[in-house]
Amino acid sequence: MSIIIYFALIILIPLWAQFKVKGAYKKYSQVASSSHMTGAEVARKILDNNGLYNVGVEETRGYLSDHYDPRSKVVRLSSDNFFGHSVAAAAIAAHEVGHAIQDAEDYSYLRFRHALVPVASLGSNFSWILILIGIFAQLSGLLLLGILFMAAAVVFQLVTLPVEFNASNRAMEQVVSAGIIRNDEERETKKVLNAAALTYVAAAAVAVLELVRLVMIYTGMTSSEE
């Protein structure tokens, strides 16, 4: 029964987060902001207000594919948000600019996350090979190595949380101080940002659950070897 509950959780948690994100985005992408600025204009204004004239703003393909590229120093916004005049477009554009500001200020958690990228990528791609071989061949040492690789990926997920929450806090401060949204629009803007943050919370929760399950498997395997 417990294994059924476990698999239900790791499937339902991400689905629930995606449902919340898409629901909030769909709702508030239909609500025009009082400033009537496009997402691209919002991003440019906040960047310029913070002296980040070297950071570009570009359109990118995909649905909710918005991101900040620290290597190219570019805020990339999906077409709907790049051209959109909605509260959702303003919120998402401001959030991505929040990452650009973090980068410019050398924000410690962002720097730590960047340092973890190679190890986390290796852990995500390689850990399951070691874990599956370790489980099926009953090789506890190989399983432990896989768990350690996966732990690096989990740490990356956990470090991502303060990075994303901080970017959202910066976004709120910027859109309010720059007069991009009115006071009565703050609630809607926060709903968009909070819904987006749920995807990262869900990913971290699932990663931790999976790591705990594997540690329990390893503990049981080593106990049977004694």
Short mmCIF file of C-alpha atoms in Angstrom, two decimals, residues 11-199:
data_model
loop_
_atom_site.label_atom_id
_atom_site.label_comp_id
_atom_site.label_asym_id
_atom_site.label_seq_id
_atom_site.Cartn_x
_atom_site.Cartn_y
_atom_site.Cartn_z
CA ILE A 11 2.99 11.60 -10.11
CA LEU A 12 0.30 13.83 -8.61
CA ILE A 13 2.55 16.51 -7.05
CA PRO A 14 4.06 17.68 -10.37
CA LEU A 15 0.68 17.42 -12.12
CA TRP A 16 -0.92 19.55 -9.43
CA ALA A 17 1.85 22.16 -9.71
CA GLN A 18 1.51 22.29 -13.50
CA PHE A 19 -2.27 22.63 -13.17
CA LYS A 20 -1.86 25.60 -10.81
CA VAL A 21 0.71 27.30 -13.04
CA LYS A 22 -1.29 26.90 -16.25
CA GLY A 23 -4.50 27.94 -14.51
CA ALA A 24 -3.01 31.12 -13.05
CA TYR A 25 -1.21 31.99 -16.27
CA LYS A 26 -4.30 31.41 -18.43
CA LYS A 27 -6.44 33.53 -16.13
CA TYR A 28 -4.11 36.49 -15.75
CA SER A 29 -2.84 36.48 -19.32
CA GLN A 30 -6.36 37.66 -20.11
CA VAL A 31 -6.10 40.59 -17.68
CA ALA A 32 -4.45 43.67 -19.18
CA SER A 33 -2.07 45.56 -16.91
CA SER A 34 -2.82 49.20 -16.14
CA SER A 35 0.47 50.32 -17.70
CA HIS A 36 -0.39 48.43 -20.91
CA MET A 37 3.32 47.65 -21.32
CA THR A 38 4.36 44.51 -23.15
CA GLY A 39 6.50 41.94 -21.37
CA ALA A 40 9.46 43.07 -23.50
CA GLU A 41 8.91 46.70 -22.45
CA VAL A 42 8.60 45.69 -18.79
CA ALA A 43 11.86 43.74 -18.95
CA ARG A 44 13.68 46.58 -20.72
CA LYS A 45 12.42 49.20 -18.26
CA ILE A 46 13.47 47.23 -15.18
CA LEU A 47 16.85 46.38 -16.69
CA ASP A 48 17.50 50.03 -17.54
CA ASN A 49 16.31 51.16 -14.09
CA ASN A 50 18.98 48.89 -12.61
CA GLY A 51 21.71 49.98 -14.99
CA LEU A 52 21.77 46.67 -16.86
CA TYR A 53 21.96 48.20 -20.32
CA ASN A 54 24.20 45.35 -21.50
CA VAL A 55 21.47 42.73 -20.92
CA GLY A 56 19.31 42.10 -23.96
CA VAL A 57 15.64 41.13 -24.27
CA GLU A 58 14.70 38.63 -26.95
CA GLU A 59 11.69 36.62 -28.06
CA THR A 60 11.98 32.83 -27.82
CA ARG A 61 9.83 29.99 -29.04
CA GLY A 62 7.73 27.73 -26.86
CA TYR A 63 5.00 27.96 -24.25
CA LEU A 64 6.19 29.46 -20.95
CA SER A 65 9.77 28.99 -22.14
CA ASP A 66 10.82 32.26 -20.50
CA HIS A 67 14.30 32.31 -18.96
CA TYR A 68 17.42 34.36 -18.34
CA ASP A 69 20.58 33.20 -20.07
CA PRO A 70 23.56 34.23 -17.89
CA ARG A 71 26.11 33.25 -20.55
CA SER A 72 24.65 35.49 -23.27
CA LYS A 73 23.29 38.07 -20.80
CA VAL A 74 19.86 37.91 -22.39
CA VAL A 75 16.33 37.74 -20.98
CA ARG A 76 14.34 35.51 -23.32
CA LEU A 77 10.54 35.73 -23.25
CA SER A 78 8.05 33.44 -24.96
CA SER A 79 6.05 35.14 -27.71
CA ASP A 80 2.89 35.53 -25.62
CA ASN A 81 4.82 37.31 -22.88
CA PHE A 82 7.16 39.22 -25.17
CA PHE A 83 4.24 40.89 -26.96
CA GLY A 84 1.56 40.51 -24.28
CA HIS A 85 0.17 43.44 -22.28
CA SER A 86 -1.18 41.28 -19.46
CA VAL A 87 -0.50 41.10 -15.74
CA ALA A 88 0.92 37.61 -16.32
CA ALA A 89 3.33 38.85 -19.00
CA ALA A 90 4.54 41.66 -16.74
CA ALA A 91 5.02 39.30 -13.78
CA ILE A 92 6.97 36.71 -15.74
CA ALA A 93 9.13 39.30 -17.50
CA ALA A 94 9.95 40.91 -14.17
CA HIS A 95 10.79 37.53 -12.64
CA GLU A 96 13.31 36.73 -15.38
CA VAL A 97 14.86 40.17 -14.99
CA GLY A 98 15.12 39.32 -11.30
CA HIS A 99 17.58 36.61 -12.30
CA ALA A 100 19.55 39.12 -14.36
CA ILE A 101 19.79 41.39 -11.31
CA GLN A 102 20.92 38.42 -9.20
CA ASP A 103 23.61 37.71 -11.77
CA ALA A 104 24.78 41.33 -11.79
CA GLU A 105 24.92 41.41 -7.98
CA ASP A 106 26.66 38.01 -7.82
CA TYR A 107 23.87 36.62 -5.64
CA SER A 108 25.38 33.82 -3.55
CA TYR A 109 22.71 31.16 -4.11
CA LEU A 110 22.74 31.79 -7.87
CA ARG A 111 26.53 31.47 -7.91
CA PHE A 112 26.30 28.24 -5.90
CA ARG A 113 23.64 26.86 -8.28
CA HIS A 114 25.81 27.65 -11.30
CA ALA A 115 28.71 25.81 -9.64
CA LEU A 116 26.49 22.77 -9.11
CA VAL A 117 25.32 22.56 -12.74
CA PRO A 118 28.06 20.15 -14.02
CA VAL A 119 27.72 17.80 -11.04
CA ALA A 120 23.92 17.96 -11.04
CA SER A 121 23.80 17.27 -14.77
CA LEU A 122 26.07 14.26 -14.36
CA GLY A 123 24.00 13.08 -11.42
CA SER A 124 20.72 13.35 -13.32
CA ASN A 125 22.02 11.52 -16.39
CA PHE A 126 24.29 8.92 -14.82
CA SER A 127 22.88 8.13 -11.38
CA TRP A 128 20.00 5.92 -12.55
CA ILE A 129 22.35 3.65 -14.50
CA LEU A 130 24.33 2.95 -11.33
CA ILE A 131 21.19 2.69 -9.20
CA LEU A 132 19.43 0.18 -11.45
CA ILE A 133 22.54 -1.98 -11.85
CA GLY A 134 23.12 -1.80 -8.11
CA ILE A 135 19.54 -2.86 -7.30
CA PHE A 136 19.21 -5.68 -9.85
CA ALA A 137 22.74 -7.02 -9.30
CA GLN A 138 22.45 -6.56 -5.54
CA LEU A 139 25.63 -4.47 -5.48
CA SER A 140 25.20 -2.11 -2.54
CA GLY A 141 28.41 -0.19 -3.29
CA LEU A 142 27.24 0.66 -6.79
CA LEU A 143 23.81 1.63 -5.47
CA LEU A 144 25.43 3.95 -2.92
CA LEU A 145 27.51 5.61 -5.64
CA GLY A 146 24.34 6.18 -7.66
CA ILE A 147 22.62 7.66 -4.61
CA LEU A 148 25.52 10.07 -4.08
CA PHE A 149 25.28 11.24 -7.69
CA MET A 150 21.53 11.68 -7.28
CA ALA A 151 22.05 13.59 -4.04
CA ALA A 152 24.00 16.21 -5.99
CA ALA A 153 21.01 16.66 -8.31
CA VAL A 154 18.71 16.95 -5.29
CA VAL A 155 20.93 19.63 -3.74
CA PHE A 156 20.68 21.52 -7.02
CA GLN A 157 16.87 21.35 -6.84
CA LEU A 158 16.89 22.60 -3.25
CA VAL A 159 19.29 25.47 -3.99
CA THR A 160 17.02 26.47 -6.88
CA LEU A 161 14.21 27.28 -4.42
CA PRO A 162 15.78 30.37 -2.76
CA VAL A 163 17.01 31.52 -6.19
CA GLU A 164 13.48 31.44 -7.62
CA PHE A 165 11.76 32.91 -4.57
CA ASN A 166 14.31 35.71 -4.41
CA ALA A 167 13.79 36.48 -8.12
CA SER A 168 10.03 36.69 -7.53
CA ASN A 169 10.51 39.02 -4.55
CA ARG A 170 12.75 41.23 -6.66
CA ALA A 171 10.13 41.16 -9.42
CA MET A 172 7.41 42.42 -7.10
CA GLU A 173 9.61 45.20 -5.78
CA GLN A 174 10.55 46.29 -9.29
CA VAL A 175 7.08 46.33 -10.86
CA VAL A 176 5.70 48.29 -7.90
CA SER A 177 8.54 50.82 -7.61
CA ALA A 178 8.61 51.38 -11.39
CA GLY A 179 4.85 51.95 -11.49
CA ILE A 180 4.34 49.06 -13.90
CA ILE A 181 1.41 47.77 -11.85
CA ARG A 182 -1.03 49.55 -9.57
CA ASN A 183 -1.61 48.61 -5.93
CA ASP A 184 -4.81 46.77 -6.83
CA GLU A 185 -2.83 44.59 -9.28
CA GLU A 186 -0.30 43.37 -6.72
CA ARG A 187 -2.49 40.46 -5.64
CA GLU A 188 -2.87 39.15 -9.19
CA THR A 189 0.85 39.55 -9.87
CA LYS A 190 1.73 37.61 -6.71
CA LYS A 191 -0.64 34.81 -7.73
CA VAL A 192 1.20 34.37 -11.03
CA LEU A 193 4.61 34.39 -9.34
CA ASN A 194 3.53 32.03 -6.55
CA ALA A 195 2.01 29.57 -9.01
CA ALA A 196 5.23 29.53 -11.04
CA ALA A 197 7.23 28.86 -7.87
CA LEU A 198 5.13 25.76 -7.19
CA THR A 199 6.78 23.94 -10.10
#
